Amino acid sequence: MSPSVVPAVPGVPAALVVPVVSVAYHSGYGHTAVLAEAVRAGAVEAGAEVHLIKVDEITEEQWTLLDGSDAIVFGSPTYMGTASGAFHAFAEATSARWATQAWKDKLAAGFTNSGSKSGDKLHTLQFFQILAAQLGMHWVNLGLLPGWNSSTGSENDLNRLGVFLGAAAQTNVDEGPDAVHKADVATAEHLGRRVAETARVFLAGLAQAA
């Protein structure tokens, strides 16, 4: 993590640290944008400063925002078993950051949406995780037990799709962004809170060690 994002005063309590979280995402039809907003809301609720960045429209100023972030949450729909082409283009463009280790020791997490319950969403999340690993980042998982896996469960449970690596959502292919399942939105909000809370503790620990 770049020294500029470490609290300047050693010994700052974790509760007073304001982490900077950026959500770098692509949304083809608006469904993934709903999840990005949910991640943002969860992270803001947990006290973070949050930036939403559409990777297919990214500017130099937004690259600078990513460079100054404590955590970056990757998001993309799952198309043909992986992240979208627009997100892959962004991922390849991070090679400049890889070469300089500019994002080393930042936190990372991810979320995705597809039309099927499975839809090979896990592969997209694994792609995000490998991207983060190549950039030297630390992955934050979902931290939820699976829901909707017993006779007393419900499709309204958090983590209703039973994914551990990140937040996964399923939306019918013939419905618009307003049909993104409320439980999936709540799961994405949980991810945002978890990333922000983890970043706060991480930064406070770095300050203590300084």
CSV table of C-alpha atoms in Angstrom, one decimal:
chain,number,residue,atom,x,y,z
A,1,MET,CA,0.0,0.0,0.0
A,2,SER,CA,1.4,3.4,-0.9
A,3,PRO,CA,2.5,5.5,2.1
A,4,SER,CA,0.1,8.2,1.1
A,5,VAL,CA,-2.9,6.2,2.1
A,6,VAL,CA,-1.5,5.2,5.5
A,7,PRO,CA,-2.9,7.4,8.4
A,8,ALA,CA,-0.3,10.1,9.2
A,9,VAL,CA,-0.5,9.8,13.0
A,10,PRO,CA,0.6,6.4,14.5
A,11,GLY,CA,-1.9,5.1,17.0
A,12,VAL,CA,-5.0,6.4,15.3
A,13,PRO,CA,-7.9,4.2,16.6
A,14,ALA,CA,-9.5,2.1,13.9
A,15,ALA,CA,-12.9,3.8,14.4
A,16,LEU,CA,-11.4,7.1,13.3
A,17,VAL,CA,-9.8,5.9,10.1
A,18,VAL,CA,-11.6,6.7,6.9
A,19,PRO,CA,-10.6,4.2,4.2
A,20,VAL,CA,-10.9,5.1,0.6
A,21,VAL,CA,-12.7,2.4,-1.4
A,22,SER,CA,-13.1,2.4,-5.2
A,23,VAL,CA,-15.6,0.2,-7.1
A,24,ALA,CA,-14.2,-0.5,-10.6
A,25,TYR,CA,-16.9,-2.1,-12.7
A,26,HIS,CA,-18.5,-2.6,-16.0
A,27,SER,CA,-22.2,-3.1,-16.5
A,28,GLY,CA,-23.6,-4.1,-19.9
A,29,TYR,CA,-27.3,-3.8,-19.3
A,30,GLY,CA,-27.5,-2.1,-15.9
A,31,HIS,CA,-27.8,-5.1,-13.6
A,32,THR,CA,-24.2,-5.0,-12.4
A,33,ALA,CA,-24.5,-1.2,-11.9
A,34,VAL,CA,-27.2,-1.9,-9.3
A,35,LEU,CA,-24.7,-4.2,-7.5
A,36,ALA,CA,-22.0,-1.5,-7.7
A,37,GLU,CA,-24.3,1.0,-6.1
A,38,ALA,CA,-25.1,-1.5,-3.4
A,39,VAL,CA,-21.4,-2.1,-2.7
A,40,ARG,CA,-21.0,1.7,-2.5
A,41,ALA,CA,-23.9,2.1,-0.1
A,42,GLY,CA,-22.5,-0.6,2.2
A,43,ALA,CA,-19.0,0.8,2.2
A,44,VAL,CA,-20.4,4.4,2.9
A,45,GLU,CA,-22.5,3.0,5.7
A,46,ALA,CA,-19.3,1.5,7.2
A,47,GLY,CA,-17.6,5.0,7.1
A,48,ALA,CA,-15.6,4.8,3.9
A,49,GLU,CA,-15.1,7.4,1.2
A,50,VAL,CA,-16.2,5.6,-2.0
A,51,HIS,CA,-15.7,6.2,-5.7
A,52,LEU,CA,-17.7,4.5,-8.4
A,53,ILE,CA,-15.6,4.0,-11.6
A,54,LYS,CA,-17.0,2.7,-14.9
A,55,VAL,CA,-14.0,0.9,-16.4
A,56,ASP,CA,-15.2,1.3,-20.0
A,57,GLU,CA,-15.2,5.1,-19.5
A,58,ILE,CA,-12.2,5.4,-17.2
A,59,THR,CA,-10.2,8.6,-17.3
A,60,GLU,CA,-6.7,9.4,-16.1
A,61,GLU,CA,-8.2,11.2,-13.1
A,62,GLN,CA,-10.0,8.0,-12.2
A,63,TRP,CA,-6.8,5.9,-12.6
A,64,THR,CA,-5.3,8.3,-10.1
A,65,LEU,CA,-8.3,7.7,-7.8
A,66,LEU,CA,-7.6,3.9,-8.0
A,67,ASP,CA,-3.9,4.5,-7.2
A,68,GLY,CA,-4.9,6.4,-4.1
A,69,SER,CA,-7.5,3.9,-2.9
A,70,ASP,CA,-7.0,1.6,0.0
A,71,ALA,CA,-9.4,-1.0,-1.5
A,72,ILE,CA,-10.6,-1.7,-5.0
A,73,VAL,CA,-13.8,-3.8,-5.6
A,74,PHE,CA,-14.0,-5.3,-9.1
A,75,GLY,CA,-17.3,-5.9,-10.7
A,76,SER,CA,-18.6,-7.2,-14.0
A,77,PRO,CA,-21.4,-9.3,-15.5
A,78,THR,CA,-20.4,-12.8,-16.3
A,79,TYR,CA,-20.5,-13.3,-20.1
A,80,MET,CA,-19.7,-16.7,-21.6
A,81,GLY,CA,-18.1,-17.9,-18.4
A,82,THR,CA,-15.9,-14.9,-17.6
A,83,ALA,CA,-15.9,-11.2,-17.0
A,84,SER,CA,-17.0,-8.9,-19.9
A,85,GLY,CA,-14.7,-7.9,-22.7
A,86,ALA,CA,-14.7,-4.3,-21.4
A,87,PHE,CA,-13.5,-5.5,-18.0
A,88,HIS,CA,-10.8,-7.6,-19.5
A,89,ALA,CA,-9.6,-4.6,-21.4
A,90,PHE,CA,-9.4,-2.7,-18.1
A,91,ALA,CA,-7.6,-5.7,-16.5
A,92,GLU,CA,-5.0,-5.7,-19.2
A,93,ALA,CA,-4.5,-1.9,-18.8
A,94,THR,CA,-3.6,-2.5,-15.1
A,95,SER,CA,-0.3,-4.1,-16.3
A,96,ALA,CA,1.3,-0.6,-15.9
A,97,ARG,CA,0.4,-0.8,-12.2
A,98,TRP,CA,1.7,-4.4,-12.1
A,99,ALA,CA,5.0,-3.3,-13.5
A,100,THR,CA,5.5,-0.7,-10.8
A,101,GLN,CA,3.7,-2.7,-8.0
A,102,ALA,CA,1.6,0.5,-7.5
A,103,TRP,CA,-1.4,-1.5,-6.1
A,104,LYS,CA,0.7,-3.8,-3.9
A,105,ASP,CA,-0.9,-4.4,-0.5
A,106,LYS,CA,-4.2,-2.7,-1.3
A,107,LEU,CA,-7.3,-4.7,-0.5
A,108,ALA,CA,-9.4,-6.2,-3.3
A,109,ALA,CA,-12.9,-7.9,-3.6
A,110,GLY,CA,-15.4,-8.7,-6.3
A,111,PHE,CA,-19.0,-9.1,-7.5
A,112,THR,CA,-20.7,-10.4,-10.5
A,113,ASN,CA,-24.2,-11.1,-12.0
A,114,SER,CA,-25.5,-13.5,-14.6
A,115,GLY,CA,-28.8,-14.8,-15.9
A,116,SER,CA,-28.4,-18.3,-14.5
A,117,LYS,CA,-28.2,-19.5,-10.9
A,118,SER,CA,-24.7,-20.7,-11.6
A,119,GLY,CA,-23.8,-19.3,-14.9
A,120,ASP,CA,-20.1,-20.0,-14.2
A,121,LYS,CA,-20.0,-16.8,-12.0
A,122,LEU,CA,-17.3,-18.5,-9.9
A,123,HIS,CA,-14.9,-18.3,-12.8
A,124,THR,CA,-15.4,-14.5,-13.0
A,125,LEU,CA,-14.7,-14.1,-9.3
A,126,GLN,CA,-11.6,-16.3,-9.6
A,127,PHE,CA,-10.5,-14.1,-12.5
A,128,PHE,CA,-10.8,-11.1,-10.2
A,129,GLN,CA,-8.9,-12.9,-7.5
A,130,ILE,CA,-6.0,-13.8,-9.8
A,131,LEU,CA,-5.9,-10.3,-11.1
A,132,ALA,CA,-5.6,-9.0,-7.6
A,133,ALA,CA,-2.9,-11.5,-6.8
A,134,GLN,CA,-0.9,-10.5,-9.8
A,135,LEU,CA,-1.1,-6.9,-8.6
A,136,GLY,CA,0.0,-7.9,-5.1
A,137,MET,CA,-3.3,-7.1,-3.5
A,138,HIS,CA,-5.0,-8.8,-0.5
A,139,TRP,CA,-8.4,-10.5,-1.3
A,140,VAL,CA,-11.4,-9.9,0.9
A,141,ASN,CA,-13.9,-12.7,0.7
A,142,LEU,CA,-17.7,-12.5,1.3
A,143,GLY,CA,-17.6,-13.8,4.9
A,144,LEU,CA,-21.1,-15.2,4.8
A,145,LEU,CA,-22.5,-18.7,5.3
A,146,PRO,CA,-24.6,-19.8,2.4
A,147,GLY,CA,-28.4,-19.1,2.5
A,148,TRP,CA,-31.3,-20.9,0.9
A,149,ASN,CA,-29.8,-24.4,1.4
A,150,SER,CA,-32.3,-26.0,3.8
A,151,SER,CA,-36.0,-26.6,4.2
A,152,THR,CA,-36.2,-23.5,6.4
A,153,GLY,CA,-34.2,-21.3,4.0
A,154,SER,CA,-35.5,-18.8,1.6
A,155,GLU,CA,-34.5,-17.1,-1.6
A,156,ASN,CA,-34.5,-13.9,0.4
A,157,ASP,CA,-31.5,-15.1,2.5
A,158,LEU,CA,-28.2,-13.3,2.2
A,159,ASN,CA,-25.8,-15.2,0.0
A,160,ARG,CA,-28.7,-17.1,-1.4
A,161,LEU,CA,-26.5,-18.5,-4.2
A,162,GLY,CA,-24.0,-19.9,-1.8
A,163,VAL,CA,-20.8,-18.2,-3.1
A,164,PHE,CA,-17.9,-17.5,-0.8
A,165,LEU,CA,-15.3,-15.7,-2.9
A,166,GLY,CA,-17.4,-12.6,-3.5
A,167,ALA,CA,-20.9,-11.3,-4.1
A,168,ALA,CA,-22.9,-13.2,-6.8
A,169,ALA,CA,-26.3,-12.3,-8.2
A,170,GLN,CA,-28.7,-13.8,-10.6
A,171,THR,CA,-31.2,-11.8,-12.7
A,172,ASN,CA,-33.5,-13.1,-15.3
A,173,VAL,CA,-32.3,-12.4,-18.8
A,174,ASP,CA,-35.6,-10.9,-19.9
A,175,GLU,CA,-35.8,-8.4,-17.0
A,176,GLY,CA,-34.2,-5.1,-16.4
A,177,PRO,CA,-32.0,-3.7,-13.7
A,178,ASP,CA,-35.0,-3.1,-11.4
A,179,ALA,CA,-35.4,-6.9,-11.2
A,180,VAL,CA,-32.0,-7.5,-9.5
A,181,HIS,CA,-33.0,-9.7,-6.5
A,182,LYS,CA,-33.2,-7.8,-3.3
A,183,ALA,CA,-31.3,-10.5,-1.5
A,184,ASP,CA,-28.4,-10.1,-4.0
A,185,VAL,CA,-28.5,-6.4,-3.5
A,186,ALA,CA,-28.3,-6.9,0.3
A,187,THR,CA,-25.4,-9.3,-0.2
A,188,ALA,CA,-23.5,-6.8,-2.3
A,189,GLU,CA,-24.1,-4.2,0.5
A,190,HIS,CA,-22.7,-6.6,3.0
A,191,LEU,CA,-19.6,-7.0,0.8
A,192,GLY,CA,-19.1,-3.2,0.7
A,193,ARG,CA,-19.4,-3.0,4.5
A,194,ARG,CA,-16.9,-5.9,4.9
A,195,VAL,CA,-14.4,-4.3,2.6
A,196,ALA,CA,-14.6,-0.9,4.3
A,197,GLU,CA,-14.4,-2.4,7.8
A,198,THR,CA,-11.5,-4.6,6.8
A,199,ALA,CA,-9.7,-1.6,5.3
A,200,ARG,CA,-10.2,0.4,8.4
A,201,VAL,CA,-8.6,-2.2,10.6
A,202,PHE,CA,-5.8,-2.8,8.1
A,203,LEU,CA,-4.9,0.8,7.9
A,204,ALA,CA,-5.1,1.3,11.7
A,205,GLY,CA,-2.7,-1.7,12.0
A,206,LEU,CA,-0.3,-0.1,9.6
A,207,ALA,CA,-0.4,3.1,11.5
A,208,GLN,CA,0.4,1.2,14.8
A,209,ALA,CA,3.3,-0.5,13.1
A,210,ALA,CA,4.7,2.8,11.7
